PDB file of C-alpha atoms in Angstrom:
ATOM      1  CA  MET A 903      85.834  91.650  79.005  1.00  0.00           C
ATOM      2  CA  SER A 904      82.889  93.920  79.879  1.00  0.00           C
ATOM      3  CA  HIS A 905      82.730  97.553  78.693  1.00  0.00           C
ATOM      4  CA  GLY A 906      86.511  97.724  78.516  1.00  0.00           C
ATOM      5  CA  TRP A 907      87.113  96.055  81.887  1.00  0.00           C
ATOM      6  CA  TRP A 908      89.063  92.859  82.594  1.00  0.00           C
ATOM      7  CA  THR A 909      88.783  90.980  85.885  1.00  0.00           C
ATOM      8  CA  ILE A 910      92.337  89.730  86.387  1.00  0.00           C
ATOM      9  CA  ALA A 911      92.239  88.344  89.957  1.00  0.00           C
ATOM     10  CA  ARG A 912      90.501  88.488  93.315  1.00  0.00           C
ATOM     11  CA  PHE A 913      91.669  89.829  96.655  1.00  0.00           C
ATOM     12  CA  ARG A 914      89.826  88.638  99.752  1.00  0.00           C
ATOM     13  CA  GLY A 915      86.884  87.824  97.517  1.00  0.00           C
ATOM     14  CA  ALA A 916      86.804  91.239  95.843  1.00  0.00           C
ATOM     15  CA  PRO A 917      87.465  91.370  92.072  1.00  0.00           C
ATOM     16  CA  ILE A 918      90.522  93.241  90.810  1.00  0.00           C
ATOM     17  CA  ARG A 919      89.550  94.877  87.540  1.00  0.00           C
ATOM     18  CA  VAL A 920      91.637  96.714  84.949  1.00  0.00           C
ATOM     19  CA  HIS A 921      90.366  99.104  82.260  1.00  0.00           C
ATOM     20  CA  TRP A 922      92.059  99.466  78.885  1.00  0.00           C
ATOM     21  CA  THR A 923      92.620 103.204  79.503  1.00  0.00           C
ATOM     22  CA  LEU A 924      95.348 102.249  81.996  1.00  0.00           C
ATOM     23  CA  LEU A 925      97.615 101.499  79.025  1.00  0.00           C
ATOM     24  CA  VAL A 926      96.846 104.924  77.545  1.00  0.00           C
ATOM     25  CA  ALA A 927      97.860 106.622  80.799  1.00  0.00           C
ATOM     26  CA  ALA A 928     101.046 104.545  80.960  1.00  0.00           C
ATOM     27  CA  VAL A 929     101.962 105.593  77.407  1.00  0.00           C
ATOM     28  CA  VAL A 930     101.319 109.259  78.231  1.00  0.00           C
ATOM     29  CA  TRP A 931     103.469 109.092  81.380  1.00  0.00           C
ATOM     30  CA  SER A 932     106.242 107.418  79.368  1.00  0.00           C
ATOM     31  CA  ARG A 933     106.095 110.371  76.952  1.00  0.00           C
ATOM     32  CA  PHE A 934     104.718 108.257  74.125  1.00  0.00           C
ATOM     33  CA  THR A 935     107.785 106.034  73.920  1.00  0.00           C
ATOM     34  CA  PHE A 936     107.842 102.274  73.615  1.00  0.00           C
ATOM     35  CA  ALA A 937     108.680 101.335  77.211  1.00  0.00           C
ATOM     36  CA  PRO A 938     107.091  98.025  78.313  1.00  0.00           C
ATOM     37  CA  ALA A 939     108.992  97.975  81.645  1.00  0.00           C
ATOM     38  CA  PHE A 940     107.726 101.482  82.380  1.00  0.00           C
ATOM     39  CA  TRP A 941     104.153 100.492  81.546  1.00  0.00           C
ATOM     40  CA  VAL A 942     104.221  97.429  83.781  1.00  0.00           C
ATOM     41  CA  ALA A 943     105.771  99.385  86.646  1.00  0.00           C
ATOM     42  CA  PHE A 944     103.196 102.156  86.212  1.00  0.00           C
ATOM     43  CA  ALA A 945     100.299  99.670  86.350  1.00  0.00           C
ATOM     44  CA  LEU A 946     101.848  98.066  89.436  1.00  0.00           C
ATOM     45  CA  LEU A 947     102.206 101.475  91.113  1.00  0.00           C
ATOM     46  CA  ILE A 948      98.520 102.271  90.573  1.00  0.00           C
ATOM     47  CA  PHE A 949      97.569  98.823  91.861  1.00  0.00           C
ATOM     48  CA  ILE A 950      99.691  99.283  95.003  1.00  0.00           C
ATOM     49  CA  HIS A 951      97.961 102.616  95.605  1.00  0.00           C
ATOM     50  CA  GLU A 952      94.530 100.990  95.444  1.00  0.00           C
ATOM     51  CA  LEU A 953      95.763  98.042  97.496  1.00  0.00           C
ATOM     52  CA  GLY A 954      96.696 100.534 100.223  1.00  0.00           C
ATOM     53  CA  HIS A 955      93.086 101.716 100.286  1.00  0.00           C
ATOM     54  CA  ALA A 956      91.885  98.104 100.360  1.00  0.00           C
ATOM     55  CA  LEU A 957      94.056  97.142 103.333  1.00  0.00           C
ATOM     56  CA  VAL A 958      92.606  99.972 105.433  1.00  0.00           C
ATOM     57  CA  VAL A 959      89.083  98.979 104.337  1.00  0.00           C
ATOM     58  CA  LEU A 960      89.813  95.446 105.551  1.00  0.00           C
ATOM     59  CA  ARG A 961      91.322  96.840 108.774  1.00  0.00           C
ATOM     60  CA  TYR A 962      88.039  98.542 109.631  1.00  0.00           C
ATOM     61  CA  ARG A 963      85.886  95.710 108.231  1.00  0.00           C
ATOM     62  CA  LEU A 964      84.003  97.977 105.847  1.00  0.00           C
ATOM     63  CA  GLY A 965      83.319  95.192 103.347  1.00  0.00           C
ATOM     64  CA  LEU A 966      85.779  95.331 100.455  1.00  0.00           C
ATOM     65  CA  SER A 967      83.790  94.827  97.242  1.00  0.00           C
ATOM     66  CA  GLU A 968      86.024  95.888  94.326  1.00  0.00           C
ATOM     67  CA  ILE A 969      89.487  97.135  93.366  1.00  0.00           C
ATOM     68  CA  ALA A 970      89.656  98.855  89.982  1.00  0.00           C
ATOM     69  CA  ILE A 971      92.466 100.613  88.132  1.00  0.00           C
ATOM     70  CA  HIS A 972      92.087 102.718  85.006  1.00  0.00           C
ATOM     71  CA  GLY A 973      93.664 105.563  83.090  1.00  0.00           C
ATOM     72  CA  ALA A 974      92.683 108.241  85.601  1.00  0.00           C
ATOM     73  CA  GLY A 975      93.895 106.224  88.589  1.00  0.00           C
ATOM     74  CA  GLY A 976      91.405 103.835  90.111  1.00  0.00           C
ATOM     75  CA  TYR A 977      89.073 103.271  93.015  1.00  0.00           C
ATOM     76  CA  CYS A 978      88.437 100.913  95.895  1.00  0.00           C
ATOM     77  CA  ARG A 979      84.797 100.207  96.697  1.00  0.00           C
ATOM     78  CA  HIS A 980      83.496  99.076 100.071  1.00  0.00           C
ATOM     79  CA  ASP A 981      79.992  98.140 101.171  1.00  0.00           C
ATOM     80  CA  GLU A 982      79.778 100.011 104.470  1.00  0.00           C
ATOM     81  CA  SER A 983      80.387 103.654 105.295  1.00  0.00           C
ATOM     82  CA  GLY A 984      82.891 104.220 108.061  1.00  0.00           C
ATOM     83  CA  THR A 985      83.252 107.117 110.470  1.00  0.00           C
ATOM     84  CA  ARG A 986      84.784 110.362 109.207  1.00  0.00           C
ATOM     85  CA  PHE A 987      88.095 109.285 110.726  1.00  0.00           C
ATOM     86  CA  GLN A 988      87.945 105.850 109.094  1.00  0.00           C
ATOM     87  CA  GLU A 989      87.086 107.328 105.696  1.00  0.00           C
ATOM     88  CA  ALA A 990      90.003 109.750 106.050  1.00  0.00           C
ATOM     89  CA  PHE A 991      92.328 106.886 106.951  1.00  0.00           C
ATOM     90  CA  VAL A 992      91.111 104.932 103.904  1.00  0.00           C
ATOM     91  CA  ALA A 993      91.938 107.977 101.768  1.00  0.00           C
ATOM     92  CA  TRP A 994      95.466 108.103 103.225  1.00  0.00           C
ATOM     93  CA  GLY A 995      95.931 104.376 102.633  1.00  0.00           C
ATOM     94  CA  GLY A 996      96.793 104.772  98.955  1.00  0.00           C
ATOM     95  CA  VAL A 997      99.470 107.426  99.467  1.00  0.00           C
ATOM     96  CA  LEU A 998     100.941 105.558 102.436  1.00  0.00           C
ATOM     97  CA  ALA A 999     101.264 102.450 100.270  1.00  0.00           C
ATOM     98  CA  GLN A1000     103.052 104.517  97.624  1.00  0.00           C
ATOM     99  CA  LEU A1001     105.441 105.954 100.216  1.00  0.00           C
ATOM    100  CA  ALA A1002     106.127 102.438 101.484  1.00  0.00           C
ATOM    101  CA  LEU A1003     107.003 101.402  97.917  1.00  0.00           C
ATOM    102  CA  TYR A1004     109.255 104.459  97.595  1.00  0.00           C
ATOM    103  CA  ALA A1005     111.068 103.574 100.839  1.00  0.00           C
ATOM    104  CA  VAL A1006     111.514  99.911  99.836  1.00  0.00           C
ATOM    105  CA  THR A1007     112.883 100.971  96.438  1.00  0.00           C
ATOM    106  CA  GLN A1008     115.386 103.387  97.982  1.00  0.00           C
ATOM    107  CA  LEU A1009     116.535 100.813 100.541  1.00  0.00           C
ATOM    108  CA  THR A1010     116.934  98.227  97.803  1.00  0.00           C
ATOM    109  CA  LEU A1011     119.086 100.621  95.784  1.00  0.00           C
ATOM    110  CA  LEU A1012     121.127 101.371  98.895  1.00  0.00           C
ATOM    111  CA  PHE A1013     121.885  97.794  99.916  1.00  0.00           C
ATOM    112  CA  VAL A1014     121.471  95.731  96.739  1.00  0.00           C
ATOM    113  CA  ASP A1015     123.589  95.941  93.609  1.00  0.00           C
ATOM    114  CA  VAL A1016     120.753  96.292  91.115  1.00  0.00           C
ATOM    115  CA  PRO A1017     121.726  95.759  87.466  1.00  0.00           C
ATOM    116  CA  ARG A1018     121.508  99.113  85.717  1.00  0.00           C
ATOM    117  CA  ASN A1019     119.988  98.890  82.263  1.00  0.00           C
ATOM    118  CA  GLU A1020     117.217 100.637  80.380  1.00  0.00           C
ATOM    119  CA  HIS A1021     114.446  98.524  81.915  1.00  0.00           C
ATOM    120  CA  THR A1022     115.592  98.851  85.539  1.00  0.00           C
ATOM    121  CA  HIS A1023     116.050 102.612  85.073  1.00  0.00           C
ATOM    122  CA  GLN A1024     112.436 102.835  83.909  1.00  0.00           C
ATOM    123  CA  VAL A1025     111.144 100.817  86.877  1.00  0.00           C
ATOM    124  CA  ILE A1026     113.218 102.840  89.348  1.00  0.00           C
ATOM    125  CA  TYR A1027     111.933 106.093  87.859  1.00  0.00           C
ATOM    126  CA  VAL A1028     108.303 104.962  88.202  1.00  0.00           C
ATOM    127  CA  PHE A1029     108.759 103.730  91.777  1.00  0.00           C
ATOM    128  CA  THR A1030     110.563 106.899  92.901  1.00  0.00           C
ATOM    129  CA  GLU A1031     110.143 110.151  91.005  1.00  0.00           C
ATOM    130  CA  ALA A1032     106.865 109.380  89.221  1.00  0.00           C
ATOM    131  CA  ASN A1033     105.611 107.794  92.437  1.00  0.00           C
ATOM    132  CA  LEU A1034     106.080 111.046  94.390  1.00  0.00           C
ATOM    133  CA  TRP A1035     104.465 113.122  91.650  1.00  0.00           C
ATOM    134  CA  ILE A1036     101.385 110.890  91.589  1.00  0.00           C
ATOM    135  CA  ALA A1037     101.177 110.922  95.413  1.00  0.00           C
ATOM    136  CA  ALA A1038     101.327 114.732  95.400  1.00  0.00           C
ATOM    137  CA  LEU A1039      98.590 114.947  92.764  1.00  0.00           C
ATOM    138  CA  ASN A1040      96.405 112.568  94.773  1.00  0.00           C
ATOM    139  CA  LEU A1041      96.700 114.791  97.859  1.00  0.00           C
ATOM    140  CA  ILE A1042      95.277 117.876  96.167  1.00  0.00           C
ATOM    141  CA  PRO A1043      92.229 118.648  98.374  1.00  0.00           C
ATOM    142  CA  PHE A1044      89.536 118.472  95.697  1.00  0.00           C
ATOM    143  CA  GLU A1045      87.068 115.717  94.799  1.00  0.00           C
ATOM    144  CA  PRO A1046      87.467 113.077  93.512  1.00  0.00           C
ATOM    145  CA  LEU A1047      91.117 113.087  94.621  1.00  0.00           C
ATOM    146  CA  ASP A1048      92.076 111.472  97.925  1.00  0.00           C
ATOM    147  CA  GLY A1049      93.177 114.780  99.425  1.00  0.00           C
ATOM    148  CA  ALA A1050      89.538 115.894  99.779  1.00  0.00           C
ATOM    149  CA  LYS A1051      89.007 113.250 102.484  1.00  0.00           C
ATOM    150  CA  ALA A1052      92.585 112.764 103.651  1.00  0.00           C
ATOM    151  CA  TRP A1053      93.544 116.212 104.950  1.00  0.00           C
ATOM    152  CA  PRO A1054      90.633 116.600 107.449  1.00  0.00           C
ATOM    153  CA  MET A1055      92.229 113.693 109.340  1.00  0.00           C
ATOM    154  CA  LEU A1056      94.882 116.101 110.658  1.00  0.00           C
ATOM    155  CA  GLY A1057      92.211 118.235 112.332  1.00  0.00           C
ATOM    156  CA  MET A1058      90.594 115.131 113.819  1.00  0.00           C
ATOM    157  CA  LEU A1059      93.934 113.943 115.209  1.00  0.00           C
ATOM    158  CA  ALA A1060      94.596 117.390 116.700  1.00  0.00           C
ATOM    159  CA  ALA A1061      91.161 117.318 118.379  1.00  0.00           C
ATOM    160  CA  ARG A1062      91.929 113.869 119.815  1.00  0.00           C
ATOM    161  CA  TRP A1063      95.264 115.049 121.188  1.00  0.00           C
ATOM    162  CA  ARG A1064      93.616 118.113 122.800  1.00  0.00           C
ATOM    163  CA  LYS A1065      90.986 115.874 124.382  1.00  0.00           C
ATOM    164  CA  LYS A1066      93.632 113.503 125.749  1.00  0.00           C
ATOM    165  CA  ALA A1067      95.600 116.462 127.124  1.00  0.00           C
ATOM    166  CA  THR A1068      92.478 117.787 128.872  1.00  0.00           C
ATOM    167  CA  VAL A1069      91.705 114.377 130.390  1.00  0.00           C
ATOM    168  CA  HIS A1070      95.325 114.000 131.507  1.00  0.00           C
ATOM    169  CA  GLU A1071      95.268 117.433 133.149  1.00  0.00           C
ATOM    170  CA  ALA A1072      92.001 116.621 134.936  1.00  0.00           C
ATOM    171  CA  ASN A1073      93.425 113.295 136.168  1.00  0.00           C
ATOM    172  CA  THR A1074      96.553 115.061 137.384  1.00  0.00           C
ATOM    173  CA  ARG A1075      94.484 117.574 139.342  1.00  0.00           C
ATOM    174  CA  ARG A1076      92.375 114.777 140.800  1.00  0.00           C
ATOM    175  CA  ARG A1077      95.477 112.931 141.955  1.00  0.00           C
ATOM    176  CA  SER A1078      96.846 116.150 143.417  1.00  0.00           C
ATOM    177  CA  VAL A1079      93.703 116.685 145.497  1.00  0.00           C
ATOM    178  CA  GLN A1080      93.785 113.070 146.649  1.00  0.00           C
ATOM    179  CA  ASP A1081      97.426 113.457 147.695  1.00  0.00           C
ATOM    180  CA  GLU A1082      96.602 116.584 149.659  1.00  0.00           C
ATOM    181  CA  LEU A1083      93.726 114.828 151.407  1.00  0.00           C
ATOM    182  CA  ARG A1084      96.014 112.003 152.451  1.00  0.00           C
ATOM    183  CA  ALA A1085      98.510 114.551 153.777  1.00  0.00           C
ATOM    184  CA  LEU A1086      95.777 116.352 155.732  1.00  0.00           C
ATOM    185  CA  GLU A1087      94.706 113.098 157.324  1.00  0.00           C
ATOM    186  CA  LYS A1088      98.112 113.032 159.028  1.00  0.00           C
ATOM    187  CA  LEU A1089      97.647 116.444 160.713  1.00  0.00           C
ATOM    188  CA  ASP A1090      97.608 116.441 164.495  1.00  0.00           C
ATOM    189  CA  THR A1091      94.049 117.573 165.311  1.00  0.00           C
ATOM    190  CA  ARG A1092      93.584 115.766 168.652  1.00  0.00           C
ATOM    191  CA  ALA A1093      93.223 119.054 170.603  1.00  0.00           C
ATOM    192  CA  GLU A1094      90.499 120.397 168.280  1.00  0.00           C
ATOM    193  CA  THR A1095      86.755 119.919 168.313  1.00  0.00           C
ATOM    194  CA  PRO A1096      85.188 118.126 165.311  1.00  0.00           C
ATOM    195  CA  SER A1097      83.971 121.425 163.836  1.00  0.00           C
ATOM    196  CA  GLN A1098      87.386 123.032 164.292  1.00  0.00           C
ATOM    197  CA  LYS A1099      89.039 119.987 162.749  1.00  0.00           C
ATOM    198  CA  THR A1100      86.741 120.118 159.710  1.00  0.00           C
ATOM    199  CA  ASP A1101      87.222 123.855 159.302  1.00  0.00           C
ATOM    200  CA  ARG A1102      91.003 123.520 159.491  1.00  0.00           C
ATOM    201  CA  ILE A1103      91.132 120.673 156.995  1.00  0.00           C
ATOM    202  CA  VAL A1104      88.967 122.606 154.522  1.00  0.00           C
ATOM    203  CA  ARG A1105      91.122 125.713 154.831  1.00  0.00           C
ATOM    204  CA  GLU A1106      94.314 123.709 154.463  1.00  0.00           C
ATOM    205  CA  LEU A1107      92.935 121.885 151.422  1.00  0.00           C
ATOM    206  CA  ILE A1108      91.888 125.142 149.717  1.00  0.00           C
ATOM    207  CA  GLU A1109      95.264 126.718 150.417  1.00  0.00           C
ATOM    208  CA  ARG A1110      97.275 123.734 149.190  1.00  0.00           C
ATOM    209  CA  THR A1111      95.300 123.148 146.009  1.00  0.00           C
ATOM    210  CA  THR A1112      95.008 126.792 144.908  1.00  0.00           C
ATOM    211  CA  GLN A1113      98.500 128.088 145.562  1.00  0.00           C
ATOM    212  CA  PRO A1114     100.734 128.268 142.436  1.00  0.00           C
ATOM    213  CA  LYS A1115     103.033 125.300 141.860  1.00  0.00           C
ATOM    214  CA  ASP A1116     106.738 125.804 141.235  1.00  0.00           C
ATOM    215  CA  ARG A1117     107.614 124.822 137.665  1.00  0.00           C
TER     216      ARG A1117
END
């Protein structure tokens, strides 16, 4: 133990550390009741959130160095700074992991006959309702919450889509011009002089490529 931290395991070489304040947060969320199943599920939920960050860090090879969970949530450290898009994706990783847990829990309840007792009710509550509340809090767009870096990703995706649409439109126009040129090559210009032939082809090309297309 060092300054209230315990190193409980390692993930891809990075230490997974837990601070004693995590128990305090679990007790607060359980409304100060004795609920061991709730506390364990709460700690697991926070870990899954940070694991979501870690998986994106590994995806972009940013050098995962530490996973830590504490009473105010946790953090996932990495050695290298990514692009703005990568950092935004890392920020979304935690919430996406929570939503994946939510979906798995709901599917399990739908298809599996889970024994209903006090402990399972507590776990289900943490993995569903409390899960969504914590995800919503994390997406508030203020530092140090994930939302500060996560939401700009939407603008970056929109810019990428606009760029792709512009490139697609330019490629379509280029193909259209090439098609018109191939069609003009088939015109019967044997009775025309070279200059007349060139002039006719240019006029035909301008007319075909500038006239409005039927939608």
